[in-house]
Amino acid sequence: MNLTAIIGYLAAFGTTASFLPQAVKTIQTKDTSGISLPMYILFTLGTLLWLIYGIMEPSLPVAVANAITLIFAATILVYKIKYK
Amino acid sequence: MNLTAIIGYLAAFGTTASFLPQAVKTIQTKDTSGISLPMYILFTLGTLLWLIYGIMEPSLPVAVANAITLIFAATILVYKIKYK
């Protein structure tokens, strides 16, 4: 694996894993006042489209990374709607 | 452009543009209590790595989308550190 691919995998790990601490914090505190509803509507839709793109292309890394991110993003979106 | 590419571009637009309303809200309200610091550290680093990947690959869409996202994410991170 060359350096560019390694950087790509690290990038994918970072942007995917980053939503886990946000989801945990939101579930634990239910504090969603500072969280933007339009952000999580757009981001959840975008992640769903990335998942569909990954399945159609097909690109397993894109599909897997976005399936995981979709779970986190949708969870935060549901909490934002429920506890706004 | 085929359907898969169209879905890919819509996905890229959604996940990139989503951080704009969050950045605007955070700048206007300075309400960062519900925002996760580890999320924005990881996400900003991940986006920076995606930008480097896009330049090295080279992939102009990846580089451009992540350059824009990096500006939004870094702004939110700075506000989170300043107003936590």
PDB file of C-alpha atoms in Angstrom:
ATOM      1  CA  MET A   1       0.000   0.000   0.000  1.00  0.00           C
ATOM      2  CA  ASN A   2       1.468   3.376  -0.988  1.00  0.00           C
ATOM      3  CA  LEU A   3       1.532   6.581   1.106  1.00  0.00           C
ATOM      4  CA  THR A   4      -1.468   8.113  -0.682  1.00  0.00           C
ATOM      5  CA  ALA A   5      -3.623   5.050   0.094  1.00  0.00           C
ATOM      6  CA  ILE A   6      -2.485   5.056   3.743  1.00  0.00           C
ATOM      7  CA  ILE A   7      -3.444   8.757   4.044  1.00  0.00           C
ATOM      8  CA  GLY A   8      -6.818   7.952   2.432  1.00  0.00           C
ATOM      9  CA  TYR A   9      -7.543   5.183   4.941  1.00  0.00           C
ATOM     10  CA  LEU A  10      -6.477   7.385   7.890  1.00  0.00           C
ATOM     11  CA  ALA A  11      -8.717  10.167   6.534  1.00  0.00           C
ATOM     12  CA  ALA A  12     -11.674   7.773   6.187  1.00  0.00           C
ATOM     13  CA  PHE A  13     -11.091   6.476   9.724  1.00  0.00           C
ATOM     14  CA  GLY A  14     -10.939  10.017  11.159  1.00  0.00           C
ATOM     15  CA  THR A  15     -14.068  11.419   9.521  1.00  0.00           C
ATOM     16  CA  THR A  16     -16.048   8.202  10.211  1.00  0.00           C
ATOM     17  CA  ALA A  17     -14.963   7.660  13.832  1.00  0.00           C
ATOM     18  CA  SER A  18     -15.419  11.349  14.731  1.00  0.00           C
ATOM     19  CA  PHE A  19     -19.213  11.002  14.871  1.00  0.00           C
ATOM     20  CA  LEU A  20     -19.042   8.324  17.594  1.00  0.00           C
ATOM     21  CA  PRO A  21     -18.055  10.703  20.473  1.00  0.00           C
ATOM     22  CA  GLN A  22     -20.718  13.190  19.277  1.00  0.00           C
ATOM     23  CA  ALA A  23     -23.401  10.457  19.242  1.00  0.00           C
ATOM     24  CA  VAL A  24     -22.350   9.219  22.722  1.00  0.00           C
ATOM     25  CA  LYS A  25     -22.350  12.775  24.123  1.00  0.00           C
ATOM     26  CA  THR A  26     -25.758  13.562  22.598  1.00  0.00           C
ATOM     27  CA  ILE A  27     -27.300  10.309  23.908  1.00  0.00           C
ATOM     28  CA  GLN A  28     -25.859  10.853  27.405  1.00  0.00           C
ATOM     29  CA  THR A  29     -26.596  14.572  27.828  1.00  0.00           C
ATOM     30  CA  LYS A  30     -29.593  15.085  25.459  1.00  0.00           C
ATOM     31  CA  ASP A  31     -28.061  18.584  25.082  1.00  0.00           C
ATOM     32  CA  THR A  32     -28.812  19.446  21.453  1.00  0.00           C
ATOM     33  CA  SER A  33     -29.301  23.232  21.720  1.00  0.00           C
ATOM     34  CA  GLY A  34     -25.983  23.989  20.000  1.00  0.00           C
ATOM     35  CA  ILE A  35     -26.450  21.333  17.316  1.00  0.00           C
ATOM     36  CA  SER A  36     -27.754  22.492  13.923  1.00  0.00           C
ATOM     37  CA  LEU A  37     -30.880  20.673  12.662  1.00  0.00           C
ATOM     38  CA  PRO A  38     -30.249  21.622   8.981  1.00  0.00           C
ATOM     39  CA  MET A  39     -26.693  20.236   9.342  1.00  0.00           C
ATOM     40  CA  TYR A  40     -27.877  16.816  10.490  1.00  0.00           C
ATOM     41  CA  ILE A  41     -30.721  16.633   7.930  1.00  0.00           C
ATOM     42  CA  LEU A  42     -28.266  17.447   5.099  1.00  0.00           C
ATOM     43  CA  PHE A  43     -25.457  15.293   6.516  1.00  0.00           C
ATOM     44  CA  THR A  44     -27.676  12.231   7.110  1.00  0.00           C
ATOM     45  CA  LEU A  45     -29.097  12.511   3.563  1.00  0.00           C
ATOM     46  CA  GLY A  46     -25.560  13.007   2.165  1.00  0.00           C
ATOM     47  CA  THR A  47     -24.254   9.952   4.028  1.00  0.00           C
ATOM     48  CA  LEU A  48     -27.209   7.867   2.762  1.00  0.00           C
ATOM     49  CA  LEU A  49     -26.360   8.975  -0.801  1.00  0.00           C
ATOM     50  CA  TRP A  50     -22.671   8.057  -0.225  1.00  0.00           C
ATOM     51  CA  LEU A  51     -23.818   4.583   0.938  1.00  0.00           C
ATOM     52  CA  ILE A  52     -25.965   4.147  -2.216  1.00  0.00           C
ATOM     53  CA  TYR A  53     -23.018   5.417  -4.335  1.00  0.00           C
ATOM     54  CA  GLY A  54     -20.692   2.913  -2.624  1.00  0.00           C
ATOM     55  CA  ILE A  55     -23.093   0.037  -3.361  1.00  0.00           C
ATOM     56  CA  MET A  56     -23.667   1.092  -7.007  1.00  0.00           C
ATOM     57  CA  GLU A  57     -20.035   1.947  -7.912  1.00  0.00           C
ATOM     58  CA  PRO A  58     -19.260  -0.557  -6.233  1.00  0.00           C
ATOM     59  CA  SER A  59     -16.753   0.653  -3.624  1.00  0.00           C
ATOM     60  CA  LEU A  60     -16.674  -1.402  -0.435  1.00  0.00           C
ATOM     61  CA  PRO A  61     -14.642   1.143   1.645  1.00  0.00           C
ATOM     62  CA  VAL A  62     -17.073   3.973   0.726  1.00  0.00           C
ATOM     63  CA  ALA A  63     -20.093   1.763   1.458  1.00  0.00           C
ATOM     64  CA  VAL A  64     -18.767   0.464   4.806  1.00  0.00           C
ATOM     65  CA  ALA A  65     -17.497   3.854   6.087  1.00  0.00           C
ATOM     66  CA  ASN A  66     -20.782   5.565   5.226  1.00  0.00           C
ATOM     67  CA  ALA A  67     -22.974   2.775   6.630  1.00  0.00           C
ATOM     68  CA  ILE A  68     -21.227   3.330   9.989  1.00  0.00           C
ATOM     69  CA  THR A  69     -21.402   7.142   9.758  1.00  0.00           C
ATOM     70  CA  LEU A  70     -25.097   6.922   8.794  1.00  0.00           C
ATOM     71  CA  ILE A  71     -25.917   5.106  12.060  1.00  0.00           C
ATOM     72  CA  PHE A  72     -24.168   7.814  14.130  1.00  0.00           C
ATOM     73  CA  ALA A  73     -25.597  10.746  12.120  1.00  0.00           C
ATOM     74  CA  ALA A  74     -29.160   9.390  12.113  1.00  0.00           C
ATOM     75  CA  THR A  75     -28.966   8.827  15.897  1.00  0.00           C
ATOM     76  CA  ILE A  76     -27.870  12.458  16.472  1.00  0.00           C
ATOM     77  CA  LEU A  77     -30.631  13.672  14.088  1.00  0.00           C
ATOM     78  CA  VAL A  78     -33.325  11.715  15.974  1.00  0.00           C
ATOM     79  CA  TYR A  79     -32.125  13.155  19.312  1.00  0.00           C
ATOM     80  CA  LYS A  80     -32.023  16.692  17.836  1.00  0.00           C
ATOM     81  CA  ILE A  81     -35.663  16.341  16.670  1.00  0.00           C
ATOM     82  CA  LYS A  82     -36.788  14.728  19.940  1.00  0.00           C
ATOM     83  CA  TYR A  83     -34.959  17.040  22.400  1.00  0.00           C
ATOM     84  CA  LYS A  84     -34.737  20.379  20.560  1.00  0.00           C
TER      85      LYS A  84
ATOM     86  CA  MET B   1     -22.684  11.530 -16.549  1.00  0.00           C
ATOM     87  CA  ASN B   2     -24.284   8.280 -15.329  1.00  0.00           C
ATOM     88  CA  LEU B   3     -26.629   7.844 -12.357  1.00  0.00           C
ATOM     89  CA  THR B   4     -23.866   6.612 -10.030  1.00  0.00           C
ATOM     90  CA  ALA B   5     -21.767   9.738 -10.692  1.00  0.00           C
ATOM     91  CA  ILE B   6     -24.796  12.008 -10.173  1.00  0.00           C
ATOM     92  CA  ILE B   7     -25.497  10.310  -6.804  1.00  0.00           C
ATOM     93  CA  GLY B   8     -21.810  10.736  -5.893  1.00  0.00           C
ATOM     94  CA  TYR B   9     -21.878  14.465  -6.633  1.00  0.00           C
ATOM     95  CA  LEU B  10     -25.160  14.924  -4.698  1.00  0.00           C
ATOM     96  CA  ALA B  11     -23.622  13.000  -1.777  1.00  0.00           C
ATOM     97  CA  ALA B  12     -20.482  15.188  -1.850  1.00  0.00           C
ATOM     98  CA  PHE B  13     -22.617  18.343  -1.978  1.00  0.00           C
ATOM     99  CA  GLY B  14     -24.754  17.184   0.986  1.00  0.00           C
ATOM    100  CA  THR B  15     -21.955  16.186   3.339  1.00  0.00           C
ATOM    101  CA  THR B  16     -19.866  19.273   2.438  1.00  0.00           C
ATOM    102  CA  ALA B  17     -22.660  21.871   2.585  1.00  0.00           C
ATOM    103  CA  SER B  18     -24.082  20.443   5.828  1.00  0.00           C
ATOM    104  CA  PHE B  19     -21.300  22.008   7.923  1.00  0.00           C
ATOM    105  CA  LEU B  20     -22.183  25.548   6.761  1.00  0.00           C
ATOM    106  CA  PRO B  21     -25.426  25.868   8.851  1.00  0.00           C
ATOM    107  CA  GLN B  22     -23.591  24.377  11.869  1.00  0.00           C
ATOM    108  CA  ALA B  23     -20.721  26.896  11.502  1.00  0.00           C
ATOM    109  CA  VAL B  24     -23.184  29.806  11.110  1.00  0.00           C
ATOM    110  CA  LYS B  25     -25.197  28.678  14.157  1.00  0.00           C
ATOM    111  CA  THR B  26     -22.068  28.221  16.289  1.00  0.00           C
ATOM    112  CA  ILE B  27     -20.663  31.645  15.294  1.00  0.00           C
ATOM    113  CA  GLN B  28     -24.003  33.384  15.965  1.00  0.00           C
ATOM    114  CA  THR B  29     -24.951  31.668  19.246  1.00  0.00           C
ATOM    115  CA  LYS B  30     -21.522  30.649  20.651  1.00  0.00           C
ATOM    116  CA  ASP B  31     -23.559  27.734  22.132  1.00  0.00           C
ATOM    117  CA  THR B  32     -21.099  24.849  22.029  1.00  0.00           C
ATOM    118  CA  SER B  33     -22.144  22.911  25.153  1.00  0.00           C
ATOM    119  CA  GLY B  34     -23.761  20.096  23.117  1.00  0.00           C
ATOM    120  CA  ILE B  35     -20.929  19.919  20.592  1.00  0.00           C
ATOM    121  CA  SER B  36     -18.305  17.184  21.107  1.00  0.00           C
ATOM    122  CA  LEU B  37     -14.682  18.399  21.260  1.00  0.00           C
ATOM    123  CA  PRO B  38     -13.236  14.943  20.345  1.00  0.00           C
ATOM    124  CA  MET B  39     -15.579  14.875  17.318  1.00  0.00           C
ATOM    125  CA  TYR B  40     -14.274  18.168  15.931  1.00  0.00           C
ATOM    126  CA  ILE B  41     -10.615  17.350  16.671  1.00  0.00           C
ATOM    127  CA  LEU B  42     -10.965  14.000  14.839  1.00  0.00           C
ATOM    128  CA  PHE B  43     -13.141  15.414  12.056  1.00  0.00           C
ATOM    129  CA  THR B  44     -10.874  18.415  11.366  1.00  0.00           C
ATOM    130  CA  LEU B  45      -7.800  16.144  11.255  1.00  0.00           C
ATOM    131  CA  GLY B  46      -9.684  13.664   9.014  1.00  0.00           C
ATOM    132  CA  THR B  47     -10.755  16.431   6.626  1.00  0.00           C
ATOM    133  CA  LEU B  48      -7.164  17.745   6.484  1.00  0.00           C
ATOM    134  CA  LEU B  49      -5.995  14.207   5.595  1.00  0.00           C
ATOM    135  CA  TRP B  50      -8.723  13.968   2.896  1.00  0.00           C
ATOM    136  CA  LEU B  51      -7.441  17.280   1.460  1.00  0.00           C
ATOM    137  CA  ILE B  52      -3.841  15.961   1.393  1.00  0.00           C
ATOM    138  CA  TYR B  53      -5.123  12.700  -0.182  1.00  0.00           C
ATOM    139  CA  GLY B  54      -7.021  14.693  -2.839  1.00  0.00           C
ATOM    140  CA  ILE B  55      -3.886  16.688  -3.708  1.00  0.00           C
ATOM    141  CA  MET B  56      -1.615  13.589  -3.806  1.00  0.00           C
ATOM    142  CA  GLU B  57      -3.987  11.212  -5.684  1.00  0.00           C
ATOM    143  CA  PRO B  58      -4.746  13.711  -7.404  1.00  0.00           C
ATOM    144  CA  SER B  59      -8.536  14.035  -7.184  1.00  0.00           C
ATOM    145  CA  LEU B  60      -9.821  17.573  -7.666  1.00  0.00           C
ATOM    146  CA  PRO B  61     -13.389  16.882  -6.362  1.00  0.00           C
ATOM    147  CA  VAL B  62     -12.012  15.298  -3.144  1.00  0.00           C
ATOM    148  CA  ALA B  63      -9.523  18.166  -2.677  1.00  0.00           C
ATOM    149  CA  VAL B  64     -12.073  20.947  -3.308  1.00  0.00           C
ATOM    150  CA  ALA B  65     -14.888  19.405  -1.204  1.00  0.00           C
ATOM    151  CA  ASN B  66     -12.549  18.819   1.743  1.00  0.00           C
ATOM    152  CA  ALA B  67     -10.885  22.244   1.501  1.00  0.00           C
ATOM    153  CA  ILE B  68     -14.368  23.778   1.955  1.00  0.00           C
ATOM    154  CA  THR B  69     -15.343  21.358   4.752  1.00  0.00           C
ATOM    155  CA  LEU B  70     -12.010  22.007   6.505  1.00  0.00           C
ATOM    156  CA  ILE B  71     -12.793  25.741   6.765  1.00  0.00           C
ATOM    157  CA  PHE B  72     -16.206  25.027   8.367  1.00  0.00           C
ATOM    158  CA  ALA B  73     -14.921  22.264  10.682  1.00  0.00           C
ATOM    159  CA  ALA B  74     -11.882  24.267  11.858  1.00  0.00           C
ATOM    160  CA  THR B  75     -14.125  27.275  12.582  1.00  0.00           C
ATOM    161  CA  ILE B  76     -16.462  25.142  14.741  1.00  0.00           C
ATOM    162  CA  LEU B  77     -13.422  23.582  16.499  1.00  0.00           C
ATOM    163  CA  VAL B  78     -11.964  27.031  17.336  1.00  0.00           C
ATOM    164  CA  TYR B  79     -15.343  28.171  18.751  1.00  0.00           C
ATOM    165  CA  LYS B  80     -15.664  24.943  20.773  1.00  0.00           C
ATOM    166  CA  ILE B  81     -12.214  25.496  22.327  1.00  0.00           C
ATOM    167  CA  LYS B  82     -12.854  29.232  22.923  1.00  0.00           C
ATOM    168  CA  TYR B  83     -16.434  29.009  24.289  1.00  0.00           C
ATOM    169  CA  LYS B  84     -16.580  25.584  25.978  1.00  0.00           C
TER     170      LYS B  84
END
